[in-house]
Short mmCIF file of N, CA and C in Angstrom, two decimals:
data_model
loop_
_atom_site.label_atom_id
_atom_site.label_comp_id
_atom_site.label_asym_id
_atom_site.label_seq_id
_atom_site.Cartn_x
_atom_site.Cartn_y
_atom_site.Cartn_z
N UNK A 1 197.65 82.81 55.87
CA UNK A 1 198.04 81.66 56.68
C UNK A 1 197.43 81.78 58.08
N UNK A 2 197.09 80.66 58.34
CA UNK A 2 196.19 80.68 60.30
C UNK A 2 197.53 80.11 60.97
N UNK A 3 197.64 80.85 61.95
CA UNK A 3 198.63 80.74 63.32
C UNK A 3 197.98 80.25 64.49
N UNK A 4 198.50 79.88 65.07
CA UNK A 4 198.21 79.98 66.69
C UNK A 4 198.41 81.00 67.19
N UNK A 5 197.49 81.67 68.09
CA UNK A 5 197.51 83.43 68.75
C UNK A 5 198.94 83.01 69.71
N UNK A 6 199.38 84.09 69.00
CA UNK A 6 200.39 84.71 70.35
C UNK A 6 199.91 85.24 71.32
N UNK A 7 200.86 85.25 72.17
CA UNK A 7 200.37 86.59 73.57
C UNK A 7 199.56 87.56 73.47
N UNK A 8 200.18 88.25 72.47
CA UNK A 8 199.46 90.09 71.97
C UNK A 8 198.34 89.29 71.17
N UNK A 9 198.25 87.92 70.55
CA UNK A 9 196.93 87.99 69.99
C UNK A 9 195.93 87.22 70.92
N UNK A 10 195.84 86.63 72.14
CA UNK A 10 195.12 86.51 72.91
C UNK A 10 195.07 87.39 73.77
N UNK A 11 195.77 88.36 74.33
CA UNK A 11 195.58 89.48 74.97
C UNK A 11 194.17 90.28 74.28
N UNK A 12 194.54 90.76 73.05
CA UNK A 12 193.89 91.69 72.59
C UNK A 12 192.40 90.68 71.71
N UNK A 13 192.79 89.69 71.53
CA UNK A 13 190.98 89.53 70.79
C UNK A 13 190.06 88.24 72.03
N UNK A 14 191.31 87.30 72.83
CA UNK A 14 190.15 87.21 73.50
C UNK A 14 189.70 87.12 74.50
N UNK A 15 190.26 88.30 75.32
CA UNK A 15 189.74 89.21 76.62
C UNK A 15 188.53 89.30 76.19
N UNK A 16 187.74 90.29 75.45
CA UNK A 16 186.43 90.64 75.20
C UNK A 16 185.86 89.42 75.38
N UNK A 17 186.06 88.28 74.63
CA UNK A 17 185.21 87.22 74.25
C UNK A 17 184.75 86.66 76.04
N UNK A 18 186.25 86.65 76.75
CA UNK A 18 186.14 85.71 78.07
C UNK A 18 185.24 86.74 78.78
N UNK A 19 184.72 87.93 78.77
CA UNK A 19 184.24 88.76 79.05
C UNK A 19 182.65 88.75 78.97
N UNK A 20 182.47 87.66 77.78
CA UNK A 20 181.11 87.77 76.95
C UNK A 20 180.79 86.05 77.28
N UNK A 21 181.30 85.27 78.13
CA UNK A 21 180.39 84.30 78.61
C UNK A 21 181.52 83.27 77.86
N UNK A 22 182.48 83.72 77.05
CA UNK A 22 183.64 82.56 76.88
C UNK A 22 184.25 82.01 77.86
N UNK A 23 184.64 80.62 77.76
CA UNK A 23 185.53 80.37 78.61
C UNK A 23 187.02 79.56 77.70
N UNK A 24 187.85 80.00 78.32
CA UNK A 24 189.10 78.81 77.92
C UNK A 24 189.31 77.70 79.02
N UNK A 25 189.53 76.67 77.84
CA UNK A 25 190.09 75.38 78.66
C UNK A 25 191.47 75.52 77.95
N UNK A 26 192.80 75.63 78.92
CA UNK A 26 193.78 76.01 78.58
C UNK A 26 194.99 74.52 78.52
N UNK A 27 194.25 73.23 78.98
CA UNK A 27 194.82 72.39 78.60
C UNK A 27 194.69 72.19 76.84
N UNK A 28 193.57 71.99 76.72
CA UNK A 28 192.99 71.80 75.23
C UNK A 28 193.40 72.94 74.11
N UNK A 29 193.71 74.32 74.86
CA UNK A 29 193.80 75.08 74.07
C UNK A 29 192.15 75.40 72.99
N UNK A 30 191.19 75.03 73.48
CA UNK A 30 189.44 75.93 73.17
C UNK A 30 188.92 76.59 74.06
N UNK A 31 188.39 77.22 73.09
CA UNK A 31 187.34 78.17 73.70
C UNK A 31 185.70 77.77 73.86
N UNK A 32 184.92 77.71 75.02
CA UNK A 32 183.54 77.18 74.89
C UNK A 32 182.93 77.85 75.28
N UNK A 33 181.32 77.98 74.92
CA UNK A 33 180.18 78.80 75.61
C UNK A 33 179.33 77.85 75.35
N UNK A 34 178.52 78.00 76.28
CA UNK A 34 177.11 77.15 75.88
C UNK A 34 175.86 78.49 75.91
N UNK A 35 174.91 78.01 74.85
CA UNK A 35 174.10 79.27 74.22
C UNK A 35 172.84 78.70 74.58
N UNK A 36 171.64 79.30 74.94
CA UNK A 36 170.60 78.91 75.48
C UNK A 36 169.53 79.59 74.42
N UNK A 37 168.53 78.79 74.52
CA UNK A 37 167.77 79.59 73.59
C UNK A 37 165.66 79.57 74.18
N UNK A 38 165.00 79.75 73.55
CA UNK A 38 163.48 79.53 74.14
C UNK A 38 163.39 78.24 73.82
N UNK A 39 163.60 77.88 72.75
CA UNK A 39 163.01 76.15 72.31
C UNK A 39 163.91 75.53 70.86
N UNK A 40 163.46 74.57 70.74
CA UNK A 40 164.12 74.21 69.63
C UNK A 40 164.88 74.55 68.42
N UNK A 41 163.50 74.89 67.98
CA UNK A 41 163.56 76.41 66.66
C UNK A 41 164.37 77.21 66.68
N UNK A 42 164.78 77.98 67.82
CA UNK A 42 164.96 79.38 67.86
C UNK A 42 166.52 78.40 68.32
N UNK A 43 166.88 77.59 68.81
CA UNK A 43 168.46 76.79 68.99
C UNK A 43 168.47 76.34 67.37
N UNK A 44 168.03 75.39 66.98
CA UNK A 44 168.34 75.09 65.67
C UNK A 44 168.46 76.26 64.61
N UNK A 45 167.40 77.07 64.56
CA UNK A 45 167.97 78.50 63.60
C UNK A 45 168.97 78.89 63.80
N UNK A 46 169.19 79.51 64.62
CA UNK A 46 170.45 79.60 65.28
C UNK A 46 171.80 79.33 64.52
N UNK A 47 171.99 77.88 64.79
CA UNK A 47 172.99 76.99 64.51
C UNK A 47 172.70 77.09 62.76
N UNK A 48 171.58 77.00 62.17
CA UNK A 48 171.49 77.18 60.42
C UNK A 48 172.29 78.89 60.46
N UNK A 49 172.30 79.75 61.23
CA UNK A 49 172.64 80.33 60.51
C UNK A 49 174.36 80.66 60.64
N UNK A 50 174.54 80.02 61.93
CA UNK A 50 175.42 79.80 62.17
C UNK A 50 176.72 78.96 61.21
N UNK A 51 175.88 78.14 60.78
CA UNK A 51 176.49 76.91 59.91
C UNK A 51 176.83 77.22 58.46
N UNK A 52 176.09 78.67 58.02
CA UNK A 52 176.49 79.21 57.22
C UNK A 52 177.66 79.95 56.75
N UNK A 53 178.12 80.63 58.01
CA UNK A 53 179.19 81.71 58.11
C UNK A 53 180.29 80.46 58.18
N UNK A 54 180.23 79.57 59.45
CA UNK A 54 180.95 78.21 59.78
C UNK A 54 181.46 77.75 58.48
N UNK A 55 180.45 77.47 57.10
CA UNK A 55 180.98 76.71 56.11
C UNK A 55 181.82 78.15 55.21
N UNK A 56 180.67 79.09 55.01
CA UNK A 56 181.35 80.59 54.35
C UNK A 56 183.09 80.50 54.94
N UNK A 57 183.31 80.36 55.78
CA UNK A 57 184.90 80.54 56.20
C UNK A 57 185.77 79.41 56.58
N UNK A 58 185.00 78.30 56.29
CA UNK A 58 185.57 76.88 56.39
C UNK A 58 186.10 76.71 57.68
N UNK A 59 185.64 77.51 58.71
CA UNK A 59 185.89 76.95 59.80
C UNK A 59 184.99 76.26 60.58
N UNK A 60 185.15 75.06 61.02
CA UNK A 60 183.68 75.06 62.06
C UNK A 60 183.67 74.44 63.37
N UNK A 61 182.52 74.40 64.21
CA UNK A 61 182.65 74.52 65.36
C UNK A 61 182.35 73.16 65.97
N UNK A 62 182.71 72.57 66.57
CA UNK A 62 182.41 71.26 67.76
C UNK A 62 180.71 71.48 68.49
N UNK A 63 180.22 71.24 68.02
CA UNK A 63 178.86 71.88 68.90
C UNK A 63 177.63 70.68 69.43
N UNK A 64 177.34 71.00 70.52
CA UNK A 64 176.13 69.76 70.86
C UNK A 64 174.51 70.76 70.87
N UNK A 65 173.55 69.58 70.76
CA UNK A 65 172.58 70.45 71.11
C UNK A 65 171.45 69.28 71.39
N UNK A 66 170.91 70.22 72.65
CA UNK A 66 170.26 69.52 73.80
C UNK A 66 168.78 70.40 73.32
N UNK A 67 167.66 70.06 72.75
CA UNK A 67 166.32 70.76 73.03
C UNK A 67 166.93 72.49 72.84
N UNK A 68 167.03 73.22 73.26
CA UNK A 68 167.11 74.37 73.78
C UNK A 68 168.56 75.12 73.76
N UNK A 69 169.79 74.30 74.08
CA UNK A 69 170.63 74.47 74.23
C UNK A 69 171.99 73.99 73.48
N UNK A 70 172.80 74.65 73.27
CA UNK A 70 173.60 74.69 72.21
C UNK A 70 175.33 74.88 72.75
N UNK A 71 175.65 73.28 72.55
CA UNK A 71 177.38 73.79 73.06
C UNK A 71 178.52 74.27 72.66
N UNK A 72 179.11 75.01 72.84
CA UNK A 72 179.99 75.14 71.22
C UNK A 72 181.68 74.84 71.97
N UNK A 73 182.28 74.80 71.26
CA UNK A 73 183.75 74.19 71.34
C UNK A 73 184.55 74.94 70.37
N UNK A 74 185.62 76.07 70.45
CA UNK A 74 186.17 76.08 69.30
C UNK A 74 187.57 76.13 69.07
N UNK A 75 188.30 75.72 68.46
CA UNK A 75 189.60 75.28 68.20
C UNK A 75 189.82 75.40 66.55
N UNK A 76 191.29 75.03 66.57
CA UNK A 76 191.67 75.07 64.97
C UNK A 76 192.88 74.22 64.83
N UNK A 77 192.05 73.03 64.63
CA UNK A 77 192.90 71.54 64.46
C UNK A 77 194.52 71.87 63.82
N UNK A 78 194.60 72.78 62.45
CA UNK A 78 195.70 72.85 61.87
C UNK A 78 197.20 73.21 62.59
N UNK A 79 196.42 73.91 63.31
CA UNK A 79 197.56 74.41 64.26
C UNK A 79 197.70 74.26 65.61
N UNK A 80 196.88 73.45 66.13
CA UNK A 80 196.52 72.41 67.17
C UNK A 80 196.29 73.65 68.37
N UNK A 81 195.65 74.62 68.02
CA UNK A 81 195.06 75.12 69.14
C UNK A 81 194.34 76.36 68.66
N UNK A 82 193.99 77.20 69.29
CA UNK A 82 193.22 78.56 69.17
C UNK A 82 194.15 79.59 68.24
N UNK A 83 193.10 79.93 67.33
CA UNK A 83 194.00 81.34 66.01
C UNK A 83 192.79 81.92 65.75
N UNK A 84 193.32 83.18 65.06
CA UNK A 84 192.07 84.16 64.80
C UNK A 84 191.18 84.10 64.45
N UNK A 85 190.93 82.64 63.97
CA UNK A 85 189.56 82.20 63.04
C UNK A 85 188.29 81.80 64.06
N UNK A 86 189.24 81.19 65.56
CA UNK A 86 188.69 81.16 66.40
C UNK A 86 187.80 82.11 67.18
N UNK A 87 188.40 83.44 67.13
CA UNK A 87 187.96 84.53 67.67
C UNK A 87 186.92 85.04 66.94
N UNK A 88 187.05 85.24 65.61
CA UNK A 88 186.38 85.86 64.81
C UNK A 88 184.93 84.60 64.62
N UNK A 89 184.91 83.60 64.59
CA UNK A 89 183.55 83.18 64.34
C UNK A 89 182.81 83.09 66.05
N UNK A 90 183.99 83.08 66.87
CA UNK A 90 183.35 83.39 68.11
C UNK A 90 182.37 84.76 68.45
N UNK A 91 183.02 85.76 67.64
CA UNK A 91 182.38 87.20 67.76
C UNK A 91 181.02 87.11 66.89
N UNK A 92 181.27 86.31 65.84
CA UNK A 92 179.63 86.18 65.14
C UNK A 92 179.13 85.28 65.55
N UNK A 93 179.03 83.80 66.52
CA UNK A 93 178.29 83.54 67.12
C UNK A 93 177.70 84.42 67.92
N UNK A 94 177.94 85.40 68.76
CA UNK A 94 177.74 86.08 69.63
C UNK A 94 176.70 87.25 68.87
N UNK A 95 176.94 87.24 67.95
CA UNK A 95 176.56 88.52 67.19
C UNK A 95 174.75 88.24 66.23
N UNK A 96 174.60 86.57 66.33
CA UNK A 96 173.62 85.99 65.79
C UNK A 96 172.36 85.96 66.21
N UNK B 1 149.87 58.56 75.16
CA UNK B 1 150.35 58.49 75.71
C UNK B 1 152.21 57.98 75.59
N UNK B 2 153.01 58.39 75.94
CA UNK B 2 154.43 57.69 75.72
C UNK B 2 154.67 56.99 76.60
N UNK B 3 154.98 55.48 76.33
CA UNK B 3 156.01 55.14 77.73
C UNK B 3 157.02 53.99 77.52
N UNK B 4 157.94 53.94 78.44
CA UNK B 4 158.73 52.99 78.50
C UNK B 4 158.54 52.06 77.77
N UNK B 5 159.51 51.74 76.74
CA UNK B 5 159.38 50.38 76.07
C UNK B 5 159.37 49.39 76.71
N UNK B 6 158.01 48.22 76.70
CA UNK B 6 158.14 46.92 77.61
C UNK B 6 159.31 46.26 76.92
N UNK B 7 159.65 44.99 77.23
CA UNK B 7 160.62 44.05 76.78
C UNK B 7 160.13 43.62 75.59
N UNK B 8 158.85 43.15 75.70
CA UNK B 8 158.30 42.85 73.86
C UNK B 8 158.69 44.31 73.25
N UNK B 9 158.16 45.29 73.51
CA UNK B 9 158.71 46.48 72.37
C UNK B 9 160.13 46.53 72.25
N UNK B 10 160.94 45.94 73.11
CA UNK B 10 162.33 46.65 72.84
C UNK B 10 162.79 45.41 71.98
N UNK B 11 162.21 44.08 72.23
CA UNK B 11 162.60 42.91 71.43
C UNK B 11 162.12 43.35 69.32
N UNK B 12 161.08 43.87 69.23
CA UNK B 12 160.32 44.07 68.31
C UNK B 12 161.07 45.60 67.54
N UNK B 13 161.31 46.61 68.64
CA UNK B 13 161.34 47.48 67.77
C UNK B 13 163.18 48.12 67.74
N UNK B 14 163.59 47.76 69.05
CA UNK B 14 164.91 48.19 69.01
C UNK B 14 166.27 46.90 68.54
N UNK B 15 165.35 45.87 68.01
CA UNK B 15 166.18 44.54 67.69
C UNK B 15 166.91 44.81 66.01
N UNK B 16 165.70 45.66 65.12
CA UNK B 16 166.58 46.03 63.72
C UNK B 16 167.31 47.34 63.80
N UNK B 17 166.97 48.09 64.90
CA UNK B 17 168.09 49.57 64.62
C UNK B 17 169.37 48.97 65.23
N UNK B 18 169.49 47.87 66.29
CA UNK B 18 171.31 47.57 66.77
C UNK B 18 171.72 46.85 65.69
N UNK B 19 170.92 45.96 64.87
CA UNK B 19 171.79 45.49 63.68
C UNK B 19 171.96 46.58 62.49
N UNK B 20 171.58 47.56 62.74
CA UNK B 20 171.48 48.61 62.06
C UNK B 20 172.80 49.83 62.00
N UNK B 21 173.61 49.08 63.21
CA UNK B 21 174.71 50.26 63.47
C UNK B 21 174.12 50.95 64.84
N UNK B 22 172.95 51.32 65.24
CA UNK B 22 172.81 51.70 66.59
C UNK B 22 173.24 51.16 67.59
N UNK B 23 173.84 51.82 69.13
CA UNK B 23 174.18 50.94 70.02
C UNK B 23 172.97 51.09 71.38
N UNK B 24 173.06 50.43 72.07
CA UNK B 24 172.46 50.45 73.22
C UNK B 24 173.55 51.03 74.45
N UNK B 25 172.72 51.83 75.09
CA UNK B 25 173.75 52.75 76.22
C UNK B 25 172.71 51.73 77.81
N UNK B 26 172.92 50.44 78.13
CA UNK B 26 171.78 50.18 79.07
C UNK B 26 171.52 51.37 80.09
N UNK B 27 172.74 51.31 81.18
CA UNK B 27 172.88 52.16 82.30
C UNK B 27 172.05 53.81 81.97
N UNK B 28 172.27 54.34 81.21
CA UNK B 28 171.21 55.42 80.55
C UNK B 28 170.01 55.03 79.78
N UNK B 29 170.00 54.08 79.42
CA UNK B 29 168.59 53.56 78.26
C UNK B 29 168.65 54.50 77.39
N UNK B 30 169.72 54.59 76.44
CA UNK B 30 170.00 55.45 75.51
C UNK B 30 170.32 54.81 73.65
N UNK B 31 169.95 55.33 72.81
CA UNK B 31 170.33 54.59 72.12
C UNK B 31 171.33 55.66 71.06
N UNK B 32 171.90 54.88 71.04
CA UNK B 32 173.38 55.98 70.24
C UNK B 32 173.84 55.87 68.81
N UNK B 33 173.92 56.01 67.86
CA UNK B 33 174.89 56.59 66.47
C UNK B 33 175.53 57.02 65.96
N UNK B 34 176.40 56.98 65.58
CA UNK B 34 177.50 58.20 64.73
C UNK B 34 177.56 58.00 63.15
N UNK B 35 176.79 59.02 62.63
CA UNK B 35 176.78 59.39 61.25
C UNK B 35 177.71 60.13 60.39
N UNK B 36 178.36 59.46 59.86
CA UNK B 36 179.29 60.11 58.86
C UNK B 36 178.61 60.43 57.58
N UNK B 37 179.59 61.69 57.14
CA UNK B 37 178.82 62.09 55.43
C UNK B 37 180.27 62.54 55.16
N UNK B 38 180.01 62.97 53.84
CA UNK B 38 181.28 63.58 53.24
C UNK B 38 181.76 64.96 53.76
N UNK B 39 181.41 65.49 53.90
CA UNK B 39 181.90 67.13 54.31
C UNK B 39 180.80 68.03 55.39
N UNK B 40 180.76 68.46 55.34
CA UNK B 40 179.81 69.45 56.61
C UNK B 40 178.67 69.91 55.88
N UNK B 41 178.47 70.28 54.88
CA UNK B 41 177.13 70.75 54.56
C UNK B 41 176.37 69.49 53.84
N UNK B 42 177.10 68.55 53.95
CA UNK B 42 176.22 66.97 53.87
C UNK B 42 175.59 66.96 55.16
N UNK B 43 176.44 66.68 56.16
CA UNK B 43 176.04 66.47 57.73
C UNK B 43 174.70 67.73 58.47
N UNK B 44 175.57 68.51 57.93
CA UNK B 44 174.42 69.92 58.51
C UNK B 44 173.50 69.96 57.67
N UNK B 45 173.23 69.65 56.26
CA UNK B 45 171.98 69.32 55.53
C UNK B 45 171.60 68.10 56.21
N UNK B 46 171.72 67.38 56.47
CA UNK B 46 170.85 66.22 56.98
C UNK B 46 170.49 66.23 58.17
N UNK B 47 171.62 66.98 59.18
CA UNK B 47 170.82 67.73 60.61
C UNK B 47 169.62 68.90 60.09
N UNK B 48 169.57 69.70 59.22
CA UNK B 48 168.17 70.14 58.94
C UNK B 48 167.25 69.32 58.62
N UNK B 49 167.15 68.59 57.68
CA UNK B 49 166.13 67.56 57.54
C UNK B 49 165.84 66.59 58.52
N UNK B 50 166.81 66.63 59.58
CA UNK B 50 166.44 65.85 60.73
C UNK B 50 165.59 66.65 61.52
N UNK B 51 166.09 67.92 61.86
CA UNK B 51 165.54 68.88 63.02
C UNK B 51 163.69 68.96 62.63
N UNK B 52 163.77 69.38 61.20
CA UNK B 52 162.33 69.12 60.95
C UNK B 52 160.99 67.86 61.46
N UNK B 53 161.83 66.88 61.38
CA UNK B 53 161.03 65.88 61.65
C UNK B 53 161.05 65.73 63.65
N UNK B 54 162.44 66.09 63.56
CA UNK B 54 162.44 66.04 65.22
C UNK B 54 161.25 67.04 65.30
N UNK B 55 160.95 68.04 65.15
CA UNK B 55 160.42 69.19 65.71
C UNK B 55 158.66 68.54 65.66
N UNK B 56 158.39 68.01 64.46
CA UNK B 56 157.11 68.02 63.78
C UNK B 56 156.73 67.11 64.96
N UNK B 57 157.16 65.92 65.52
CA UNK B 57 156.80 65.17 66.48
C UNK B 57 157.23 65.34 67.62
N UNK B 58 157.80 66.74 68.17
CA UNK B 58 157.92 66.93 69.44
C UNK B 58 159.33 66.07 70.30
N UNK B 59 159.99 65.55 69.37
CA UNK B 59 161.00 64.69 70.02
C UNK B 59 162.21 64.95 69.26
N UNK B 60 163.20 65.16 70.46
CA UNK B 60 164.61 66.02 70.08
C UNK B 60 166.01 65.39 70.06
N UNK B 61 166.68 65.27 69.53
CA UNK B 61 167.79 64.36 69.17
C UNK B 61 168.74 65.41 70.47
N UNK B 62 169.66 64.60 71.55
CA UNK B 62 170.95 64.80 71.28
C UNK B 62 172.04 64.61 70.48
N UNK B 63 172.01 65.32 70.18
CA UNK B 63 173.37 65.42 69.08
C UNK B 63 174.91 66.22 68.97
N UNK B 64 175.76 65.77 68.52
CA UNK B 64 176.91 66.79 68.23
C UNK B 64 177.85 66.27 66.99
N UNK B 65 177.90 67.91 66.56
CA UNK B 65 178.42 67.69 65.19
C UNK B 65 179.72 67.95 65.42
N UNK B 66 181.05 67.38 64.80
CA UNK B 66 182.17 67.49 64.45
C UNK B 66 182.31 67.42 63.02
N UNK B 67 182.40 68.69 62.08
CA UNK B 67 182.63 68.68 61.02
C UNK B 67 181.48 67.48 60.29
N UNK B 68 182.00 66.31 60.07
CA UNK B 68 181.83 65.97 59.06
C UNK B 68 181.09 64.91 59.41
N UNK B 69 180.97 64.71 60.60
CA UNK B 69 180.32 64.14 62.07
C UNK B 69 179.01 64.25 62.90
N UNK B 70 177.92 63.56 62.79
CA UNK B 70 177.02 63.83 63.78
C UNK B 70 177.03 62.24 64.58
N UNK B 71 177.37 62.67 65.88
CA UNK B 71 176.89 61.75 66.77
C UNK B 71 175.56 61.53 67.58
N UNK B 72 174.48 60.80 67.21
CA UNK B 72 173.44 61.35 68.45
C UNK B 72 173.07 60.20 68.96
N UNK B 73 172.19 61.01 70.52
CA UNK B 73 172.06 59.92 71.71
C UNK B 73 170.46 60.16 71.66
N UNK B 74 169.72 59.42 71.42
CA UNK B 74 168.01 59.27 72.05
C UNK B 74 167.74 58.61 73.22
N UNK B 75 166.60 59.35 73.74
CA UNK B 75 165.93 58.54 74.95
C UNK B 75 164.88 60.13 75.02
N UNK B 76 164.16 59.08 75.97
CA UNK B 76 162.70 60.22 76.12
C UNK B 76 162.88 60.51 77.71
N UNK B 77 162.61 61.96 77.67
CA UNK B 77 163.37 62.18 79.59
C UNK B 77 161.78 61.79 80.00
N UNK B 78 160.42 62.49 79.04
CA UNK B 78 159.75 62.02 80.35
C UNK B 78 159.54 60.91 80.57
N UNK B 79 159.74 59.74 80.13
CA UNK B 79 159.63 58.41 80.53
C UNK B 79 160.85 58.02 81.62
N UNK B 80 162.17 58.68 81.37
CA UNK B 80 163.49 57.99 81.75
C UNK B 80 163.95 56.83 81.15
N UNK B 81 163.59 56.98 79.98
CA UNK B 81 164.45 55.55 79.14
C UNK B 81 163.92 55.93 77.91
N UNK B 82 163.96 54.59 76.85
CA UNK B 82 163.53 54.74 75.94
C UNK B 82 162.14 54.50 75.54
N UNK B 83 161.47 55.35 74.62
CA UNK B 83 160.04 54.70 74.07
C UNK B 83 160.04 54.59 72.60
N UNK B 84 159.09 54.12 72.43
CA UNK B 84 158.50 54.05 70.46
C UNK B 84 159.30 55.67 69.87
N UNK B 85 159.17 56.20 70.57
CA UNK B 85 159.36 57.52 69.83
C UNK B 85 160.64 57.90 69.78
N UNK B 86 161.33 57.00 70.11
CA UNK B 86 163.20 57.17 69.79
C UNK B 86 163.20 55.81 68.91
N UNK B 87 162.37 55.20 68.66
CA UNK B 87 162.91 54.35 67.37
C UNK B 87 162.19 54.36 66.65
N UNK B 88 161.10 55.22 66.46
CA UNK B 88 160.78 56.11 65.23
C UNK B 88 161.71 57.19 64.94
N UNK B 89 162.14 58.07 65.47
CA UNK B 89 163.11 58.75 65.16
C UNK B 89 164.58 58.44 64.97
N UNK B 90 164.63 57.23 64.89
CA UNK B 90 166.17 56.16 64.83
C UNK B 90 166.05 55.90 63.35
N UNK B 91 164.61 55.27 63.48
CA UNK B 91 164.16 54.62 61.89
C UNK B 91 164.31 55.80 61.08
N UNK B 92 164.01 56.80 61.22
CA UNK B 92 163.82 57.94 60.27
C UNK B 92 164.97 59.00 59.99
N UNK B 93 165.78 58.63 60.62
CA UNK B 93 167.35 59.13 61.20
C UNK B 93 168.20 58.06 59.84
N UNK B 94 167.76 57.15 59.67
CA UNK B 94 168.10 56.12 59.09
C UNK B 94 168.00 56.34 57.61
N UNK B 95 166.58 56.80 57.46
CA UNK B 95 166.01 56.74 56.49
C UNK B 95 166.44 58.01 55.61
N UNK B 96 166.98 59.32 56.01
CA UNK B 96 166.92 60.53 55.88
C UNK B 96 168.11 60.33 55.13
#
């Protein structure tokens, strides 16, 4: 079952993240980064491979993309705010 | 060369993409869409087959996906408005 993070679970998974270029918008309850890349290609790959893990775990992300640049948004509608699913595809964006 | 659509081009070429479901953004000279598909790897398959063609001609969609959702905005920055080459890529956006 997906929750909404408690205390101890935003304490502990996403400190690191806000650490790593995350930010929270704490009205909305998401998490955003915007990801930069050399050019198109290398933003659109990106996001393919991204979109893989995204569908692999049925979660996915709010994302824009500008030429180069890539916005991401992430939340978890079911439970109308941020849960571990959030964190965890946040750590493999990061990881891509 | 690219440039600004005169008024005959925008009469000629941007007159079947607004009956088409495209909107006109004047104040930006933007032209806008929102594409629905059935599920996300409809949408993100057809953002690959888009990105390709964006790429092959050098001209890049704003876009953002919500699930099941792609919204995108065209215009050509180096002109500052729109040219032929956002309603070739409207038409083919269409077509895809």
């Amino acid at each position: 079952m997906t929750e909404k993070l408690s205390d101890t679970g935003r304490a502990t998974m996403l400190a690191p993240l806000l650490e790593n270029g995350w930010e929270m918008n704490a009205a909305e309850d998401t998490l955003c980064k915007t990801f930069e890349f050399a050019d198109f290609t290398e933003a659109f790959g990106w996001m393919t491979r991204a979109a893989l893990w995204a569908e692999k775990w049925n979660h996915h992300p709010d994302w824009r993309n500008v030429y180069k640049t890539v916005e991401v948004k992430l939340t978890t509608h079911d439970v109308g705010g941020l849960s571990a699913l959030d964190a965890k595809l946040a750590r493999k964006l990061d990881s891509l």
